[in-house]
CSV table of C-alpha atoms and ligand atoms in Angstrom, one decimal:
chain,number,residue,atom,x,y,z
I,1173,MET,CA,67.4,93.0,112.4
I,1174,SER,CA,64.5,93.4,110.1
I,1175,TYR,CA,63.6,96.5,108.0
I,1176,GLN,CA,59.9,98.1,108.2
I,1177,THR,CA,60.2,100.6,105.6
I,1178,ILE,CA,62.1,99.0,102.5
I,1179,GLU,CA,62.2,95.0,101.3
I,1180,VAL,CA,66.1,94.1,101.1
I,1181,ARG,CA,66.5,91.2,99.0
I,1182,PRO,CA,69.8,89.5,98.4
I,1183,ILE,CA,70.8,88.4,94.9
I,1184,THR,CA,73.7,85.9,96.1
I,1185,GLY,CA,75.2,84.3,99.3
I,1186,ALA,CA,78.3,86.6,98.9
I,1187,LEU,CA,77.0,90.1,98.5
I,1188,GLY,CA,74.4,92.7,96.8
I,1189,ALA,CA,70.7,93.0,97.5
I,1190,GLU,CA,68.2,94.4,95.5
I,1191,ILE,CA,66.1,97.0,97.4
I,1192,GLU,CA,62.6,97.8,96.8
I,1193,GLY,CA,59.7,99.9,98.1
I,1194,ILE,CA,61.6,103.1,97.7
I,1195,ASP,CA,61.4,106.4,95.4
I,1196,LEU,CA,64.7,108.0,95.4
I,1197,SER,CA,63.5,110.7,93.8
I,1198,THR,CA,62.0,111.9,97.2
I,1199,GLU,CA,63.5,113.1,100.4
I,1200,LEU,CA,64.2,110.2,102.5
I,1201,ASP,CA,62.6,109.9,105.7
I,1202,ASN,CA,65.3,109.4,108.6
I,1203,GLN,CA,64.1,105.9,109.2
I,1204,THR,CA,64.1,104.5,105.5
I,1205,PHE,CA,67.2,106.3,105.2
I,1206,ASP,CA,68.9,104.2,108.6
I,1207,GLU,CA,67.4,101.2,106.8
I,1208,VAL,CA,69.0,102.0,103.1
I,1209,HIS,CA,72.4,102.8,105.4
I,1210,ARG,CA,71.9,99.4,107.1
I,1211,ALA,CA,71.0,97.4,103.6
I,1212,LEU,CA,74.7,99.0,102.2
I,1213,LEU,CA,76.8,98.0,105.4
I,1214,GLU,CA,75.1,94.2,105.6
I,1215,ASN,CA,74.8,93.6,101.7
I,1216,LEU,CA,78.3,95.7,100.6
I,1217,VAL,CA,76.3,96.9,97.3
I,1218,ILE,CA,72.4,98.0,97.1
I,1219,PHE,CA,70.5,97.8,94.2
I,1220,PHE,CA,67.1,100.1,93.0
I,1221,ARG,CA,65.1,99.6,90.0
I,1222,ASP,CA,62.9,101.7,87.7
I,1223,GLN,CA,64.1,105.0,89.4
I,1224,ASP,CA,63.3,108.1,87.5
I,1225,LEU,CA,66.2,110.5,88.5
I,1226,LYS,CA,66.8,113.8,87.9
I,1227,PRO,CA,70.6,115.1,88.4
I,1228,ASP,CA,69.8,117.0,91.3
I,1229,GLN,CA,67.8,114.4,93.0
I,1230,GLN,CA,70.3,111.9,92.3
I,1231,ILE,CA,72.7,114.4,94.1
I,1232,ALA,CA,70.4,115.0,96.9
I,1233,PHE,CA,70.3,111.4,97.8
I,1234,ALA,CA,73.9,111.0,97.4
I,1235,ARG,CA,74.6,113.7,100.0
I,1236,ARG,CA,72.5,111.9,102.8
I,1237,PHE,CA,75.6,109.6,102.8
I,1238,GLY,CA,78.6,112.2,103.2
I,1239,ASP,CA,80.5,114.8,101.3
I,1240,ILE,CA,80.4,114.2,96.9
I,1241,HIS,CA,83.9,113.4,96.1
I,1242,PHE,CA,85.1,114.9,92.7
I,1243,HIS,CA,87.3,113.1,90.6
I,1244,PRO,CA,90.7,114.4,90.3
I,1245,PHE,CA,91.2,113.0,87.0
I,1246,MET,CA,87.7,113.2,85.0
I,1247,LYS,CA,85.7,116.4,84.6
I,1248,GLY,CA,81.7,116.1,85.4
I,1249,LEU,CA,78.8,117.5,83.7
I,1250,ASP,CA,79.1,121.1,82.8
I,1251,ASP,CA,75.7,122.1,84.5
I,1252,HIS,CA,76.4,119.0,87.5
I,1253,PRO,CA,80.4,119.0,88.1
I,1254,GLU,CA,79.0,116.2,91.0
I,1255,ILE,CA,78.2,113.8,88.0
I,1256,LEU,CA,80.7,112.2,86.2
I,1257,GLU,CA,78.9,110.7,83.1
I,1258,LEU,CA,80.7,107.6,81.9
I,1259,ILE,CA,80.0,107.1,77.7
I,1260,LYS,CA,80.9,104.3,76.0
I,1261,GLU,CA,79.8,105.0,72.5
I,1262,GLU,CA,79.1,102.2,69.1
I,1263,ALA,CA,82.5,103.0,68.1
I,1264,ASP,CA,84.4,102.6,71.6
I,1265,THR,CA,86.5,100.1,72.5
I,1266,ARG,CA,87.8,100.8,75.6
I,1267,THR,CA,85.5,100.2,78.8
I,1268,PHE,CA,86.1,102.5,81.9
I,1269,GLY,CA,87.0,100.4,84.8
I,1270,ALA,CA,87.3,97.1,82.8
I,1271,VAL,CA,89.5,95.6,86.0
I,1272,TRP,CA,89.2,94.9,89.4
I,1273,HIS,CA,89.5,97.5,91.8
I,1274,THR,CA,88.2,100.2,94.4
I,1275,ASP,CA,87.6,103.3,93.7
I,1276,GLN,CA,89.9,106.3,94.2
I,1277,MET,CA,92.8,103.9,95.9
I,1278,PHE,CA,95.3,106.4,94.6
I,1279,ASN,CA,93.7,109.1,97.0
I,1280,PRO,CA,95.2,109.4,100.4
I,1281,LYS,CA,91.5,109.7,101.6
I,1282,PRO,CA,89.4,107.3,99.0
I,1283,ALA,CA,86.0,107.1,98.1
I,1284,LEU,CA,83.4,105.7,100.5
I,1285,ALA,CA,80.9,104.6,98.2
I,1286,THR,CA,80.0,105.1,94.3
I,1287,MET,CA,77.0,105.4,93.6
I,1288,LEU,CA,76.1,104.5,89.4
I,1289,TYR,CA,72.6,105.3,87.7
I,1290,ALA,CA,71.9,103.7,84.1
I,1291,LYS,CA,71.0,106.0,81.6
I,1292,GLU,CA,71.2,103.6,78.5
I,1293,VAL,CA,72.3,100.1,78.4
I,1294,PRO,CA,73.2,97.7,76.0
I,1295,PRO,CA,70.3,95.0,75.1
I,1296,ALA,CA,72.8,92.2,76.3
I,1297,GLY,CA,76.3,92.7,78.3
I,1298,GLY,CA,78.0,95.6,80.0
I,1299,ASP,CA,77.1,94.3,83.6
I,1300,THR,CA,79.6,94.9,86.8
I,1301,MET,CA,80.8,92.9,89.0
I,1302,TYR,CA,81.2,93.2,92.6
I,1303,ALA,CA,83.4,91.2,95.0
I,1304,ASN,CA,83.3,90.6,98.8
I,1305,MET,CA,86.5,91.6,100.5
I,1306,TYR,CA,85.1,90.7,104.3
I,1307,MET,CA,84.9,87.0,102.5
I,1308,ALA,CA,88.4,87.1,100.8
I,1309,TYR,CA,89.7,88.2,104.3
I,1310,ASP,CA,88.6,85.7,106.5
I,1311,ALA,CA,88.8,82.9,103.9
I,1312,LEU,CA,92.7,83.7,104.5
I,1313,SER,CA,94.7,81.4,106.9
I,1314,ASP,CA,95.8,82.5,110.3
I,1315,GLY,CA,99.6,82.4,109.1
I,1316,MET,CA,98.6,84.4,106.2
I,1317,LYS,CA,96.1,86.8,108.0
I,1318,GLU,CA,99.2,87.7,110.2
I,1319,VAL,CA,101.6,88.5,107.1
I,1320,ALA,CA,98.6,90.4,105.3
I,1321,GLY,CA,98.2,92.5,108.3
I,1322,LYS,CA,101.7,93.5,108.2
I,1323,LEU,CA,101.8,94.6,104.5
I,1324,LYS,CA,100.7,98.0,102.8
I,1325,THR,CA,100.1,98.5,99.2
I,1326,PHE,CA,101.6,101.4,96.8
I,1327,ASN,CA,98.8,103.1,95.1
I,1328,VAL,CA,98.9,105.3,92.0
I,1329,GLY,CA,95.7,107.2,89.9
I,1330,ASP,CA,98.0,107.6,86.5
I,1331,ARG,CA,100.5,105.2,84.6
I,1332,MET,CA,99.1,102.0,86.1
I,1333,LYS,CA,101.4,99.2,85.4
I,1334,SER,CA,98.1,97.2,84.5
I,1335,HIS,CA,97.8,99.7,81.8
I,1336,GLY,CA,101.1,99.4,80.7
I,1337,ARG,CA,102.2,102.6,82.3
I,1338,GLU,CA,100.5,104.9,79.8
I,1339,ALA,CA,99.2,108.3,80.5
I,1340,ARG,CA,95.2,108.4,81.4
I,1341,LYS,CA,94.8,110.8,77.9
I,1342,ASP,CA,96.2,108.0,75.9
I,1343,ARG,CA,94.8,105.2,77.6
I,1344,TYR,CA,91.4,106.1,76.6
I,1345,LYS,CA,92.4,106.7,72.8
I,1346,GLY,CA,89.8,103.5,72.3
I,1347,SER,CA,87.3,106.0,74.1
I,1348,LYS,CA,86.4,109.4,72.6
I,1349,ALA,CA,84.0,110.5,74.8
I,1350,MET,CA,85.8,109.8,77.9
I,1351,GLN,CA,89.2,111.2,76.5
I,1352,ALA,CA,87.3,114.2,76.5
I,1353,LYS,CA,86.9,114.1,79.9
I,1354,VAL,CA,90.5,113.7,81.1
I,1355,LYS,CA,91.9,116.3,82.7
I,1356,ASP,CA,95.1,117.3,84.6
I,1357,PRO,CA,94.8,117.5,88.4
I,1358,GLY,CA,97.1,119.8,89.5
I,1359,ASP,CA,100.2,119.9,91.7
I,1360,ASP,CA,97.9,120.2,95.2
I,1361,VAL,CA,96.0,117.4,94.5
I,1362,VAL,CA,97.8,114.2,95.6
I,1363,THR,CA,97.3,111.3,93.5
I,1364,GLU,CA,99.5,108.1,95.1
I,1365,ALA,CA,98.8,106.7,98.5
I,1366,VAL,CA,99.6,103.9,100.5
I,1367,HIS,CA,97.2,101.8,102.4
I,1368,PRO,CA,97.2,98.8,104.7
I,1369,LEU,CA,96.3,95.7,102.7
I,1370,VAL,CA,94.1,94.8,105.5
I,1371,ARG,CA,91.8,97.3,106.3
I,1372,THR,CA,89.3,97.8,109.3
I,1373,HIS,CA,85.9,99.4,108.1
I,1374,PRO,CA,85.3,102.3,110.2
I,1375,GLU,CA,81.5,101.4,110.6
I,1376,THR,CA,81.2,97.8,111.0
I,1377,GLY,CA,84.8,97.1,112.5
I,1378,ARG,CA,85.1,94.3,110.3
I,1379,LYS,CA,88.8,93.5,108.4
I,1380,ALA,CA,88.9,93.7,104.7
I,1381,ILE,CA,91.5,93.1,101.8
I,1382,TYR,CA,91.9,96.3,100.5
I,1383,LEU,CA,93.5,96.1,97.4
I,1384,GLY,CA,92.7,97.1,93.5
I,1385,ASN,CA,94.7,97.4,90.0
I,1386,HIS,CA,95.9,101.0,91.2
I,1387,SER,CA,98.3,98.8,93.8
I,1388,GLN,CA,101.4,99.0,92.4
I,1389,HIS,CA,103.8,97.0,95.1
I,1390,PHE,CA,103.8,96.6,98.3
I,1391,ASP,CA,105.6,99.8,100.4
I,1392,GLY,CA,108.9,99.0,101.0
I,1393,MET,CA,109.4,96.2,98.5
I,1394,THR,CA,110.2,95.9,94.7
I,1395,GLU,CA,107.7,95.4,92.5
I,1396,GLU,CA,109.4,92.0,91.7
I,1397,GLU,CA,109.2,91.0,95.2
I,1398,SER,CA,105.9,92.0,95.5
I,1399,ALA,CA,104.1,90.7,92.3
I,1400,PRO,CA,103.9,86.9,93.5
I,1401,LEU,CA,102.1,87.8,96.6
I,1402,LEU,CA,99.6,90.6,94.9
I,1403,LYS,CA,98.8,88.3,92.1
I,1404,PHE,CA,97.9,86.1,95.0
I,1405,PHE,CA,95.8,87.9,96.7
I,1406,ALA,CA,94.1,89.5,93.9
I,1407,LYS,CA,93.2,86.3,92.2
I,1408,HIS,CA,91.9,84.7,96.2
I,1409,ALA,CA,89.9,88.0,96.5
I,1410,THR,CA,87.9,87.8,93.3
I,1411,GLN,CA,87.1,84.1,93.3
I,1412,PRO,CA,83.4,83.2,92.0
I,1413,GLU,CA,82.1,82.7,95.4
I,1414,PHE,CA,82.7,85.8,96.8
I,1415,VAL,CA,81.3,88.1,93.6
I,1416,CYS,CA,78.2,89.2,92.3
I,1417,ARG,CA,77.0,90.2,89.2
I,1418,PHE,CA,74.6,92.9,88.2
I,1419,ARG,CA,72.4,93.1,85.2
I,1420,TRP,CA,71.3,96.7,84.4
I,1421,LYS,CA,68.5,98.3,83.1
I,1422,VAL,CA,67.3,101.7,82.4
I,1423,GLY,CA,66.6,103.4,85.7
I,1424,SER,CA,68.4,100.7,87.7
I,1425,LEU,CA,70.6,102.6,90.5
I,1426,ALA,CA,73.7,100.7,92.3
I,1427,LEU,CA,75.4,101.9,95.4
I,1428,TRP,CA,78.5,100.5,96.5
I,1429,ASP,CA,80.8,100.6,99.8
I,1430,ASN,CA,84.7,101.0,98.4
I,1431,ARG,CA,86.1,100.1,101.8
I,1432,CYS,CA,84.7,96.2,101.6
I,1433,THR,CA,84.5,95.8,97.7
I,1434,GLN,CA,86.4,95.5,94.8
I,1435,HIS,CA,84.2,95.9,91.1
I,1436,TYR,CA,84.8,95.1,87.7
I,1437,ALA,CA,82.6,97.1,84.5
I,1438,VAL,CA,82.6,94.1,82.6
I,1439,GLY,CA,83.2,95.5,78.5
I,1440,ASP,CA,81.7,92.7,76.3
I,1441,TYR,CA,79.2,95.4,74.5
I,1442,ASP,CA,81.5,96.5,71.4
I,1443,GLY,CA,78.9,98.0,69.0
I,1444,GLU,CA,75.9,99.3,71.3
I,1445,ARG,CA,75.9,102.5,73.5
I,1446,ARG,CA,75.9,102.4,77.4
I,1447,ARG,CA,75.8,105.8,79.4
I,1448,MET,CA,75.9,106.2,83.7
I,1449,HIS,CA,76.0,109.0,85.8
I,1450,ARG,CA,78.6,108.3,88.5
I,1451,ILE,CA,78.3,110.3,91.9
I,1452,THR,CA,81.4,109.2,94.2
I,1453,ILE,CA,81.0,110.4,98.2
I,1454,ALA,CA,84.2,111.1,100.1
I,1455,GLY,CA,85.8,109.0,102.7
I,1456,ASP,CA,88.4,108.6,105.1
I,1457,ARG,CA,91.7,107.6,105.5
I,1458,PRO,CA,91.7,103.8,105.8
I,1459,PHE,CA,93.6,102.0,108.7
E,1843,AKG,O1,80.5,101.2,84.7
E,1843,AKG,C1,80.7,100.5,85.3
E,1843,AKG,O2,79.9,99.1,85.5
E,1843,AKG,C2,81.9,101.0,86.6
E,1843,AKG,C3,82.4,101.2,86.4
E,1843,AKG,C4,83.5,101.6,87.5
E,1843,AKG,O3,84.5,101.1,87.8
E,1843,AKG,C5,83.2,103.2,88.2
E,1843,AKG,O4,81.9,103.5,88.3
E,1843,AKG,O5,83.7,102.9,89.2
E,1844,FE2,FE1,85.2,101.9,89.9
């Protein structure tokens, strides 16, 4: 099906498309919104250029996709708590999201989508990479699909193995601005979850590998038992043929579907500043 109201230009053979002919600061009519939504489902991550958005306008666009999700470990902006400001300053050595992952996988109902809007970008570097988890599933042998279909992952939001089990507060030592945003989620917020390794996308019906750095081990297995296969899936799922890479400019906005992708924030711009406005949209329980 073609598009009537927008132009959709894929940027790789795997995933990702730039959307043209749209001003996100205005209220989108239903046909335009439906086409943007379809472009997201078909391309997994979509990019918009040269957008001039106030926080309220970004929040209004995000709300078209569902309820806003609030990060349990990180505080949003004082006057717009829906928006988490990601800042890496010149002196910072740590990059938020510099591991392959899918957002909020430690939540029993992880984020459906994430919207990132560039306010300040380095002259070079600070790209974001995305990987197509439908392709990762489809490329498995029938035998491995059968094994994968039986596995569940155990996921945590803090003290991850990939970060030497450091608590968030310590983990963000290399980033003063982000460290200041760390909060305690409180006892009533669940930050550990078991999910199927192969999930069915609730809108497309397609199967995707569901994995990220929050995944510690397979449910019902030890870390040692899980490690070889977890490592295989992680490497398999992020091979170059399944990946795209987005070069940011000020005013660029990315929207990705966390149910069928992983992403990686490339931390190759020490000494430069980068500042992004991030909103996550609430999702359902994976099945
Ligand atoms: O800063 C980026 O490029 C992405 C960071 C990230 O992982 C996220 O916003 O979920
Ligand atoms: Fe992320």
